[in-house]
Coordinates of C-alpha atoms in Angstrom, one line a residue:
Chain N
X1 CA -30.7 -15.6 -1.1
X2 CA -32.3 -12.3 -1.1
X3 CA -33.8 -11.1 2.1
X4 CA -37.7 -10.4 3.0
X5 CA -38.1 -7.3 5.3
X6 CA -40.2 -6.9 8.2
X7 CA -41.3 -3.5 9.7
X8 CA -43.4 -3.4 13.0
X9 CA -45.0 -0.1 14.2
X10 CA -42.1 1.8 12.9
X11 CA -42.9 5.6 13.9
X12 CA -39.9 8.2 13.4
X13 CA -40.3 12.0 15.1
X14 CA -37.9 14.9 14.9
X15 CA -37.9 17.1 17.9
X16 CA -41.6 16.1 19.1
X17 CA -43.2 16.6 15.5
X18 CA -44.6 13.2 14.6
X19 CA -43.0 12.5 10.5
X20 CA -43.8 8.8 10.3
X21 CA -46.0 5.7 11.6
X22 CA -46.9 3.2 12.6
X23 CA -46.1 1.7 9.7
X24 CA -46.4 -2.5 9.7
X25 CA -45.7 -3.7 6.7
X26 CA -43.9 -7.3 5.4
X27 CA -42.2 -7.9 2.2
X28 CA -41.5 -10.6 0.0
X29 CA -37.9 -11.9 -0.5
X30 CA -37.0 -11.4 -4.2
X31 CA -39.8 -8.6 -5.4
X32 CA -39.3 -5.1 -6.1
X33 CA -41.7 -3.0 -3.8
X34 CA -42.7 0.4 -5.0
X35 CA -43.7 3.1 -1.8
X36 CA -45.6 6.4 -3.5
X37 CA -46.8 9.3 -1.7
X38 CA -46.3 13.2 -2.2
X39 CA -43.6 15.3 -0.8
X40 CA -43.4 15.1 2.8
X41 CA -46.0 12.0 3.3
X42 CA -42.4 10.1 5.0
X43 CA -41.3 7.9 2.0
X44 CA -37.4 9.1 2.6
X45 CA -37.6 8.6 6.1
X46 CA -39.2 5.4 5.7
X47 CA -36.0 4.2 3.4
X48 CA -33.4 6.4 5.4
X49 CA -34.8 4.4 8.7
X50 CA -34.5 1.1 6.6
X51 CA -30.9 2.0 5.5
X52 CA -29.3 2.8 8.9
X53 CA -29.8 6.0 8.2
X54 CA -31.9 7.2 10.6
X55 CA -32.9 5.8 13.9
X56 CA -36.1 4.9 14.4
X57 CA -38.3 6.8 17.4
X58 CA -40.5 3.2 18.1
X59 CA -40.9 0.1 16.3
X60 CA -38.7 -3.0 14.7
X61 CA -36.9 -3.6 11.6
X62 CA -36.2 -6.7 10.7
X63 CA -34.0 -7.7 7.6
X64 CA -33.3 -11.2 6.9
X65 CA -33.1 -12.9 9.6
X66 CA -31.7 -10.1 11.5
X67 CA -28.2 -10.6 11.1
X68 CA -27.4 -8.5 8.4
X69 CA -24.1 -7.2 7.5
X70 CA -23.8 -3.2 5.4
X71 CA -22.4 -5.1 2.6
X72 CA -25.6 -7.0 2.3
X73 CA -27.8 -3.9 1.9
X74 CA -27.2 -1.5 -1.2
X75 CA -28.5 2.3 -1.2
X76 CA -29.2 4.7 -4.4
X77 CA -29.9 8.1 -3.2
X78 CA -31.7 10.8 -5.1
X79 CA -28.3 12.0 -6.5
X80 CA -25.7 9.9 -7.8
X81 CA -23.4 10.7 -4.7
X82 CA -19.8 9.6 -6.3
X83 CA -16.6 10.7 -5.1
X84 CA -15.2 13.4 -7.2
X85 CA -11.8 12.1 -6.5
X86 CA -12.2 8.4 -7.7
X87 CA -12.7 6.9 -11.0
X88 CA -15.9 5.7 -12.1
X89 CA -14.3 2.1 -11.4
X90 CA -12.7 3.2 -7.7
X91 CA -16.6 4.5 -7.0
X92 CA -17.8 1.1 -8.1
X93 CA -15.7 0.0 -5.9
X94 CA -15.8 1.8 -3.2
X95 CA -18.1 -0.1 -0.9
X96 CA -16.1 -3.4 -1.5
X97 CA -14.3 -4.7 1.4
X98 CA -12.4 -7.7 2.2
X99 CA -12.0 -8.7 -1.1
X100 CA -9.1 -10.1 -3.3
X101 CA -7.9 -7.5 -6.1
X102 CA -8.7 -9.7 -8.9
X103 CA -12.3 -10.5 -7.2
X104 CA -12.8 -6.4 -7.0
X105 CA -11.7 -6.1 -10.1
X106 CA -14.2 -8.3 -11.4
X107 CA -16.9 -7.4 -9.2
X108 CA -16.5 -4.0 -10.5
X109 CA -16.1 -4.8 -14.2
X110 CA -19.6 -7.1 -13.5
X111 CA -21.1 -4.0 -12.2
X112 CA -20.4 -1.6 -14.8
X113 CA -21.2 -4.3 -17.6
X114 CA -24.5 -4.4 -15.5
X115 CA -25.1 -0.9 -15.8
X116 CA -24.3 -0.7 -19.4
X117 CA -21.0 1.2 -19.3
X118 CA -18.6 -1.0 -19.5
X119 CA -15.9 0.7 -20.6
X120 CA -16.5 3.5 -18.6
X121 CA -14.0 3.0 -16.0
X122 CA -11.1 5.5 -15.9
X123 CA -13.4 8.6 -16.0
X124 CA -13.3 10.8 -13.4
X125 CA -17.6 11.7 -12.2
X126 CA -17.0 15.3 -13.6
X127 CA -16.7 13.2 -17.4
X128 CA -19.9 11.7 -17.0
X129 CA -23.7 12.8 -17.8
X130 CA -26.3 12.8 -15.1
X131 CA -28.0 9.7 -16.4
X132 CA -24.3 8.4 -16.5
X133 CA -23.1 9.4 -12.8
X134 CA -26.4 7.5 -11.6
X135 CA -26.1 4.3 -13.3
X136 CA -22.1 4.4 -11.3
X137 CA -24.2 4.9 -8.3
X138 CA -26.5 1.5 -8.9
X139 CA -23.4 0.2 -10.1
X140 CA -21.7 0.6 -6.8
X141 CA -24.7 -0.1 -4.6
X142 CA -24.6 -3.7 -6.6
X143 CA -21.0 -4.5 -6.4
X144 CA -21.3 -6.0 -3.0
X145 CA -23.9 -8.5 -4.4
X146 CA -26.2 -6.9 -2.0
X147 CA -29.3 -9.2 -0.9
X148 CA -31.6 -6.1 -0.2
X149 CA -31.2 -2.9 -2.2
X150 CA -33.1 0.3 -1.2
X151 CA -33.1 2.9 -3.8
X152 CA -34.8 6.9 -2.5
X153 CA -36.4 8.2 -6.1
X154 CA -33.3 7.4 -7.7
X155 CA -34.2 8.7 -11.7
X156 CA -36.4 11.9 -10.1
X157 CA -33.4 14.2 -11.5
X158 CA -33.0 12.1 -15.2
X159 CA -34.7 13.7 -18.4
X160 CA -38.0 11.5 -19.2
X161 CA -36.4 9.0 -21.9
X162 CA -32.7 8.4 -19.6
X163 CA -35.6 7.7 -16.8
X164 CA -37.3 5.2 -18.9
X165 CA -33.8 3.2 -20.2
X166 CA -32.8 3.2 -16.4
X167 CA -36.2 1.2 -15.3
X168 CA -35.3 -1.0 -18.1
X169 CA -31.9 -1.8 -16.7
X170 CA -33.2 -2.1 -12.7
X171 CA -35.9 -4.6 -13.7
X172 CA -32.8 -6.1 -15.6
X173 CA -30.6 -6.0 -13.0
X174 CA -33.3 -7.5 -10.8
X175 CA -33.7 -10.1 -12.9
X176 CA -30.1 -10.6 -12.8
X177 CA -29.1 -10.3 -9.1
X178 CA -33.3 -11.5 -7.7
X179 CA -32.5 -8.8 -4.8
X180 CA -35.1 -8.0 -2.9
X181 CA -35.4 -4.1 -3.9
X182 CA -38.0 -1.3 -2.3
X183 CA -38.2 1.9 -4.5
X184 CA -39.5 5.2 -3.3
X185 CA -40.5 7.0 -6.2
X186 CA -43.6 9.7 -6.9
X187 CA -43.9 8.5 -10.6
X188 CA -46.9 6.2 -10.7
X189 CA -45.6 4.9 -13.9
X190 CA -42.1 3.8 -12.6
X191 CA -44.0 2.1 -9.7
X192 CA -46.6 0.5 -11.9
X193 CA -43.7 -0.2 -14.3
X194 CA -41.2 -1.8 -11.8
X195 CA -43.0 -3.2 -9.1
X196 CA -45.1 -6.1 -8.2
X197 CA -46.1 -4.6 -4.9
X198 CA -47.0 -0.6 -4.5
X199 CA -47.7 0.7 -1.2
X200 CA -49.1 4.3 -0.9
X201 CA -48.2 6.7 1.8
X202 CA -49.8 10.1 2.7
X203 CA -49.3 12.6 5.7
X204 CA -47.2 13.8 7.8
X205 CA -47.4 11.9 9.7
X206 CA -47.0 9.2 7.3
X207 CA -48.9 6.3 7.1
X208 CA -49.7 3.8 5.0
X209 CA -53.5 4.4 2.6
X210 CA -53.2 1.8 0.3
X211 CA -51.8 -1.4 -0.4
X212 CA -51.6 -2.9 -4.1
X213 CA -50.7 -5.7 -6.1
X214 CA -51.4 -5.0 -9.5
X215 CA -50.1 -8.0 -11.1
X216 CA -49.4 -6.5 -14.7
X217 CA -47.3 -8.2 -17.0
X218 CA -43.5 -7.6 -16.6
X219 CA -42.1 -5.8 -18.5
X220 CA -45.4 -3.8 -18.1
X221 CA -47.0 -2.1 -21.4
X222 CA -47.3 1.4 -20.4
X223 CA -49.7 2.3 -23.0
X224 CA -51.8 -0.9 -22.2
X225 CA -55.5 -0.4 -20.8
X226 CA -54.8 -2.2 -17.7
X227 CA -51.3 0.0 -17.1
X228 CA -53.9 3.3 -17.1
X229 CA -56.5 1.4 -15.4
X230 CA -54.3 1.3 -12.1
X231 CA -52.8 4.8 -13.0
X232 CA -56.6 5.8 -12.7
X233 CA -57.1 4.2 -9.8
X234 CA -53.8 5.4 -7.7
X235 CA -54.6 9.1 -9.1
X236 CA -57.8 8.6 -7.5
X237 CA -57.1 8.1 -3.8
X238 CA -54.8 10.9 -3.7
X239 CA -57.5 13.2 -5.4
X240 CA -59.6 11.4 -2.7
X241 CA -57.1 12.1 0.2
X242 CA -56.7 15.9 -0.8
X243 CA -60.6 16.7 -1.1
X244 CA -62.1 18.1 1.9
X245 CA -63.1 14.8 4.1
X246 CA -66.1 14.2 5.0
X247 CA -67.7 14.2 8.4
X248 CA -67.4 10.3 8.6
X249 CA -63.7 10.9 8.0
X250 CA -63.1 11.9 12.1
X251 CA -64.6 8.8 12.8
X252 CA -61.9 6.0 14.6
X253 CA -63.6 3.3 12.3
X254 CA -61.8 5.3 9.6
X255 CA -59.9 2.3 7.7
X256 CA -56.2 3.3 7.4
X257 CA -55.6 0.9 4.8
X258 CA -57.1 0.2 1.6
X259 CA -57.1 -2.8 -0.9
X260 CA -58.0 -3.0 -4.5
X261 CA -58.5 -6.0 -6.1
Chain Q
X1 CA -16.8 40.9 -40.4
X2 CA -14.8 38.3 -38.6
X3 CA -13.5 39.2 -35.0
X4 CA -10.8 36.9 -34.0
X5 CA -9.4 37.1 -30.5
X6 CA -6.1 36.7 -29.7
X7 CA -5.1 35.1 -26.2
X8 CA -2.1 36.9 -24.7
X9 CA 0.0 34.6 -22.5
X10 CA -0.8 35.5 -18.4
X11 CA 2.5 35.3 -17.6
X12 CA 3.4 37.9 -20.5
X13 CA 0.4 40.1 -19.0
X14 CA 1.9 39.6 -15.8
X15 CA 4.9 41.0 -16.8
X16 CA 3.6 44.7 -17.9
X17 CA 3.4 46.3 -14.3
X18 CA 6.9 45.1 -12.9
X19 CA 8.6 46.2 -16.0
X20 CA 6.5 50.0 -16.2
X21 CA 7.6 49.9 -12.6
X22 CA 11.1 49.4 -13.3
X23 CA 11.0 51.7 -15.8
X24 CA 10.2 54.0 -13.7
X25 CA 12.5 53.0 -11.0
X26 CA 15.5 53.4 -13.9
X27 CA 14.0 56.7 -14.6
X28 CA 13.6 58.3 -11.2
X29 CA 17.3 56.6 -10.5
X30 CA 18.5 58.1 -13.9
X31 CA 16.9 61.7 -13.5
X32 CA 18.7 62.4 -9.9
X33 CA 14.7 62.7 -8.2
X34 CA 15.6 60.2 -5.5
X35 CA 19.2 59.8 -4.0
X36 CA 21.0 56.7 -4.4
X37 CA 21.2 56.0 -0.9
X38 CA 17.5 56.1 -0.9
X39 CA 16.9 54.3 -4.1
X40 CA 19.5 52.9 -6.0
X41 CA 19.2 52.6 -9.9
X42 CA 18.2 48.7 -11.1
X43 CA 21.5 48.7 -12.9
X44 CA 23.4 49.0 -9.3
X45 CA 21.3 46.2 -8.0
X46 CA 21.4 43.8 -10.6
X47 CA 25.4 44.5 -11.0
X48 CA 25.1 43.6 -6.6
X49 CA 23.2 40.6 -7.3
X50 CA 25.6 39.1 -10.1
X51 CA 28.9 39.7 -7.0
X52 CA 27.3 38.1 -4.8
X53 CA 26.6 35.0 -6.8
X54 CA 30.2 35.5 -8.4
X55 CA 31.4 35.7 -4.7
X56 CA 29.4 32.6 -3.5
X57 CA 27.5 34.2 -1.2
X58 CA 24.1 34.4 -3.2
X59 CA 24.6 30.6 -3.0
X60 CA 25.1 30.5 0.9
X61 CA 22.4 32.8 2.0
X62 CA 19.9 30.7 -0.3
X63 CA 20.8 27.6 1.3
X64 CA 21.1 28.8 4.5
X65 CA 17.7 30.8 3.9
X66 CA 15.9 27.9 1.9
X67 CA 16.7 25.0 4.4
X68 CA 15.8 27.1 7.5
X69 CA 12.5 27.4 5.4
X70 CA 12.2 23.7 4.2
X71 CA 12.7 22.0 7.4
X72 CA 10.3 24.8 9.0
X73 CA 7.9 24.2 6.7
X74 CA 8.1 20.3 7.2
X75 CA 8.0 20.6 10.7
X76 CA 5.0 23.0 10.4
X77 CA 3.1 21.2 8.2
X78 CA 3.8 17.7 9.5
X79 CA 2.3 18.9 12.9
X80 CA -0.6 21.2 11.6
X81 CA -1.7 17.9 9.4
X82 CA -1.6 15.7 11.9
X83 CA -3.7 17.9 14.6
X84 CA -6.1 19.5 12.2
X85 CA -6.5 15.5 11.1
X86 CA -7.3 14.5 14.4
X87 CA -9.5 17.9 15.2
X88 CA -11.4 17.8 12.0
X89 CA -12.3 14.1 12.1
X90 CA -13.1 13.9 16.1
X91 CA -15.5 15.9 17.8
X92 CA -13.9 14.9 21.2
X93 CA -10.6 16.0 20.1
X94 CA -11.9 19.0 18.5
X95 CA -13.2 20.4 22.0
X96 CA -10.3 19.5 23.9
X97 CA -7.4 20.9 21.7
X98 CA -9.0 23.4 19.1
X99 CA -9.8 26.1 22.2
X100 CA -6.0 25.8 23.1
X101 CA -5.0 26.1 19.4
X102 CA -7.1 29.0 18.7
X103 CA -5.5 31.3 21.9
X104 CA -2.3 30.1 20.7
X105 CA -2.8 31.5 17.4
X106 CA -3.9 34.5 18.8
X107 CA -0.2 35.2 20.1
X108 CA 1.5 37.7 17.8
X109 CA 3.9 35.3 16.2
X110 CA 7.0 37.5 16.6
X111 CA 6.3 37.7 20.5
X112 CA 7.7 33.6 20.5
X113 CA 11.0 34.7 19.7
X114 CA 12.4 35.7 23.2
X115 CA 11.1 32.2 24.2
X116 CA 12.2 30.6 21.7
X117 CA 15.9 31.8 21.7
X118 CA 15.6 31.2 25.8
X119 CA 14.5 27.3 25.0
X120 CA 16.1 26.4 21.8
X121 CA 19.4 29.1 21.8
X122 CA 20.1 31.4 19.2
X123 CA 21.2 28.9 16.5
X124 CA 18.9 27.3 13.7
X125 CA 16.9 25.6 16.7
X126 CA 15.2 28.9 17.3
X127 CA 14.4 30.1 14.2
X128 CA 13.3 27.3 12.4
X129 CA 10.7 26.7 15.2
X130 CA 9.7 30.3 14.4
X131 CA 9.3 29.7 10.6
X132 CA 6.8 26.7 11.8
X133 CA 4.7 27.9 14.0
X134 CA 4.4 30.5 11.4
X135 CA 3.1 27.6 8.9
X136 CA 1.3 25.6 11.4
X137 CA -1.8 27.8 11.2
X138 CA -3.2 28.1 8.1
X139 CA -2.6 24.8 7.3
X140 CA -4.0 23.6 10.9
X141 CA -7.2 25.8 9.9
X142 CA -8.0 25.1 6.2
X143 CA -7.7 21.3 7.2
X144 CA -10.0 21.2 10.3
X145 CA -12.5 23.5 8.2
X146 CA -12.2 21.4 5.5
X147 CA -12.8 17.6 6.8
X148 CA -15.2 19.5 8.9
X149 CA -17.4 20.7 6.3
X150 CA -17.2 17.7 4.0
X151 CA -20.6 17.2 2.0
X152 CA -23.2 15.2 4.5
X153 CA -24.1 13.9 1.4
X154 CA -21.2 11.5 0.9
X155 CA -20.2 11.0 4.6
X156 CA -23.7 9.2 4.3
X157 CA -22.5 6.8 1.5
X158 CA -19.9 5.9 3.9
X159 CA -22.5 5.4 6.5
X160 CA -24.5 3.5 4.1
X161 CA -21.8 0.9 3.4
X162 CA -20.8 0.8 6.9
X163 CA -17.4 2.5 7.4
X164 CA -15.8 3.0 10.2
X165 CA -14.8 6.0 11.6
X166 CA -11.0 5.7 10.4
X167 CA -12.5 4.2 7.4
X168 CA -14.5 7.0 7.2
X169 CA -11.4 10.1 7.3
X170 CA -9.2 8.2 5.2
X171 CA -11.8 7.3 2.6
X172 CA -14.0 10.1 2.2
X173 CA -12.5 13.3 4.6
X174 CA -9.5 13.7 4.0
X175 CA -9.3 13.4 0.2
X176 CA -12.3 15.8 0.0
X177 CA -10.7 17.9 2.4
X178 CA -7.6 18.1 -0.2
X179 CA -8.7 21.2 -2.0
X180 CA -8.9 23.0 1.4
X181 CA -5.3 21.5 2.5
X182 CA -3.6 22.8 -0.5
X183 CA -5.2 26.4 -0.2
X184 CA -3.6 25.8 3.7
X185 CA -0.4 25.1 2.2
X186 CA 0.2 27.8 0.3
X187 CA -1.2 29.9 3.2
X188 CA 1.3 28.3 5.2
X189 CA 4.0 28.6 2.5
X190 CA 3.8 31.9 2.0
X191 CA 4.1 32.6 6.0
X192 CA 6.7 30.3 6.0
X193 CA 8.4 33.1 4.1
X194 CA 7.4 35.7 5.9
X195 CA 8.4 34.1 9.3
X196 CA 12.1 33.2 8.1
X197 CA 12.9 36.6 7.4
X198 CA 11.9 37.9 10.5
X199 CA 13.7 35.3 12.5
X200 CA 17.1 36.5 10.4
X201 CA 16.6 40.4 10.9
X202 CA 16.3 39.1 14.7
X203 CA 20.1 37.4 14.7
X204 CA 21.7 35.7 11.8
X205 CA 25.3 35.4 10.5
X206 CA 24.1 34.2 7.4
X207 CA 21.0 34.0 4.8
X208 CA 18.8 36.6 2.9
X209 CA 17.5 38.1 6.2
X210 CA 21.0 38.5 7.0
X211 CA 22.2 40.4 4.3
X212 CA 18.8 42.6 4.3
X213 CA 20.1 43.7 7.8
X214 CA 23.9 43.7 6.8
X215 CA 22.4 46.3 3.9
X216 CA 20.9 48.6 6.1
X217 CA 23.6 48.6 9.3
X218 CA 26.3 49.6 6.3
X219 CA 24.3 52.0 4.4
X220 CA 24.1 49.8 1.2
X221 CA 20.6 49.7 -0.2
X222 CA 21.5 47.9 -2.9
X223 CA 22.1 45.0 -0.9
X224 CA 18.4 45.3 0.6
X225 CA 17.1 45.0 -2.7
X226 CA 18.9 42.7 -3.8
X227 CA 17.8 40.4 -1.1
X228 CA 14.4 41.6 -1.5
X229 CA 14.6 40.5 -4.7
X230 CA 15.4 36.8 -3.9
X231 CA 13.1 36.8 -1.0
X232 CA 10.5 37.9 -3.8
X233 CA 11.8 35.2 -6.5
X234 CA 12.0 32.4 -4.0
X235 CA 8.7 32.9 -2.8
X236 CA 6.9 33.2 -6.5
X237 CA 8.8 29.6 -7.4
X238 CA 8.2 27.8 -4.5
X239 CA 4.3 28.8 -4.2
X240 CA 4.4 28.3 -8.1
X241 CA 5.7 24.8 -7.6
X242 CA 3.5 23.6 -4.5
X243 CA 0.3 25.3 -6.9
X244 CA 1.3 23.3 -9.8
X245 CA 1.8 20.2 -7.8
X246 CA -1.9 21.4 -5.9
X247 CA -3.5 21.4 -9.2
X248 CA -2.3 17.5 -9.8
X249 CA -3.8 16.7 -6.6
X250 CA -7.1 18.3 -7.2
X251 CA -7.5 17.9 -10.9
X252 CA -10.6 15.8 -10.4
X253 CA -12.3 19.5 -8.8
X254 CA -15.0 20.1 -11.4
X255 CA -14.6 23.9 -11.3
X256 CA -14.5 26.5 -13.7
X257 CA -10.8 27.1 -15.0
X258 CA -9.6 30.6 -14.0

């Protein structure tokens, strides 16, 4: 069963200088959630908080039904992040614990199947092509059968058409495993691609401007009218968040959050 | 017009300056510029080299020489791996032993010896304790450095899937502290080398180191080179050896071949 996610008032600060929050935000078992915002609007600290990675300065997280175990949360960073040392097999495997060899062994071939390089295995990472190295990395973030997989802008380094073949194998893979997943990503047109859920973040401190469930058809047509209709539409609040605000804007009845239908 | 270059083997290339310089060494010898109590001629020492491995005793002062060396170096190496292990993994262990370590190795490494002979006698004891400490540091240094400065970027995969520490160094430090541990080795090798002649010259009845000293006490320079020589050979083979069997254990580096 994949697991819904909670998040209450989560805030993060380094060193006094507010980054993040509150953020409050709840999430469907099973979906793939898209976060978007610019550079430092707190989309990596909001995963790396989510991931054990960082520790949160105030607020809850709560995964599942709190009793979550590492194996049951996957992570794709930025960079593919393998091992130099291990085969592309060992680095599948590399998160897999307590299993039997022949139960690695075929959680490992699964995952590599999965990623579409199955026969991929004795190469070293130095063998393999940047679009390559990062389909290892999903590969070993799914091997554990995780039940929530967080992934931090994980085809921002691919070339445009590897990008595009590696959203066709997440929403695959989702299909496949029915993880809940929660993508950080800039591109409006993986979000819009991938997810059923987009939430938008500006700052520092980060926070949370909109809030969208654009309900396109899956996979989504990117050339469709709809598909640039919401483009337009997310372009336009952070054209509208970088103009000069108006006076109104000081006001506390400024609404931090904002719904389209 | 087609240029087509022709790779000349390294080991041929580096070949040319020993063999100008023993050209000149025959030459000098040859034209009665040096004396041959100063520098005998190559001819001398070669003929030296082939009575004392007729006579046996090339045999007994390499084995004598090389497993003073061997078990130094094991001892050396066993104890710098295991306390730049500990040191590089724990922060805690780190600030209790590495200030201790680091004024040890600040102790000219010679200035052990009177100690040494006082604790351990004048026998092998002594001097292969000499030949480790002489190993012990820069493999002790290249290790802590290395599991110290392992990538942040993969100790947080570990993190990610929730190692534990031990899990942790044994996973993901120590293998990508290898490179750094095989650069210690040699390091340590070629003190290793460096150390076990010294604790001859200082009182041996047998090995290289002795017959470097027997040389010189009896006037016979030949004899000092031609132990100079197989101080020289033994060091290039056995640093050859551990560097070949370094490049096996790193061959996943994706570095630019030299």
């Amino acid at each position: 069963m994949p697991y819904p996610l909670r998040i209450n008032g989560l805030e993060k600060s380094y060193g006094g200088q507010h980054v993040l929050g509150p953020i409050d935000l709840d999430l469907e078992a099973g979906t793939i959630t898209a976060i978007i915002g610019r550079s430092g609007s707190g989309k990596t600290t909001l995963l790396r908080c989510l991931g054990g990675l960082e520790q949160p300065t105030a607020g809850r997280i709560t995964i599942g039904d709190g009793q979550v175990s590492p194996a049951d949360i996957g992570y794709v960073f930025q960079e593919p992040r393998l091992m130099p040392w291990l085969t592309v097999a060992k680095n599948t495997g590399f998160g897999l614990a307590g299993f039997t060899k022949p139960a690695r062994d075929l959680a490992i071939a699964e995952a590599l199947e999965l990623v579409g390089l199955p026969d991929a295995g004795g190469l070293l990472p130095k063998q393999l092509s940047g679009g390559m190295a990062q389909r290892v990395a999903l590969a070993r973030a799914l091997a554990p059968h995780p039940k929530l997989i967080l992934l931090d802008e994980p085809f921002s380094a691919l070339d445009p058409f590897t990008r595009e073949q590696m959203q066709d194998h997440l929403l695959h893979l989702h299909e496949h495993y029915g993880a809940t997943m929660v993508l950080i990503t800039h591109d409006m047109d993986e979000a819009l691609a991938l997810a059923l859920r987009i939430i938008v973040l500006d700052g520092p401190p980060g926070r949370i401007i909109g809030d969208f469930s654009p309900d396109l058809p899956s996979p989504a047509d990117r050339v469709s009218a709809a598909f640039f209709a919401w483009k337009r539409r997310l372009t336009a609040l952070f054209t509208r968040q970088s103009a000069p605000p108006p006076e109104a804007a000081f006001s506390d009845q400024q609404p931090a959050q904002e719904n389209f239908p | 017009m087609t240029i087509r270059a022709r790779r000349v083997p390294g080991w041929l290339v580096g070949l040319i300056v020993p063999a100008v310089l023993l050209a000149a060494w025959q030459g000098a010898a040859a034209s009665g510029l040096v004396p041959p109590a100063i520098l005998p001629a190559p001819g001398l020492v070669i003929r030296t080299l082939a009575a004392m491995a007729q006579s046996g005793e090339m045999a007994q002062a390499l084995a004598a020489t090389g497993s003073r060396m061997l078990f130094g170096f094991a001892l050396g190496a066993a104890c710098a791996t295991v306390l730049g292990g500990l040191c590089g993994s724990s922060a805690a262990i780190r600030a209790l032993l590495d200030p201790l370590i680091q004024a040890l190795r600040s102790v000219p490494s010679l200035a052990w010896v009177p100690l040494f002979i006082l604790w351990l006698g004048i026998f092998e004891a002594s001097k292969i304790t000499l030949v480790a400490v002489g190993v012990f540091f820069p493999i002790y240094l290249n290790l802590v450095s290395g599991i110290a400065n392992v990538d942040r970027k993969l100790l947080e995969v570990g993190r990610v899937l929730g190692f534990s520490s031990w899990r942790r160094l044994v996973r993901i430090q120590l293998p990508a502290a290898l490179p750094a541990y095989v650069v210690g080795l040699r390091g340590g090798l070629g003190l290793g080398w460096m150390f076990v002649a010294a604790a001859e010259l200082l009182g041996a009845t047998n090995g290289l180191g002795f017959i470097l000293d027997d040389g010189e006490q009896t006037g016979r320079p030949e004899r000092v080179l031609a132990a100079l020589l197989l101080f020289g050979l033994c060091g290039k083979l056995t640093d050859w050896a551990l560097a070949a069997a370094g490049r096996r254990l790193v061959s996943w580096q994706d570095i630019a071949a030299a």
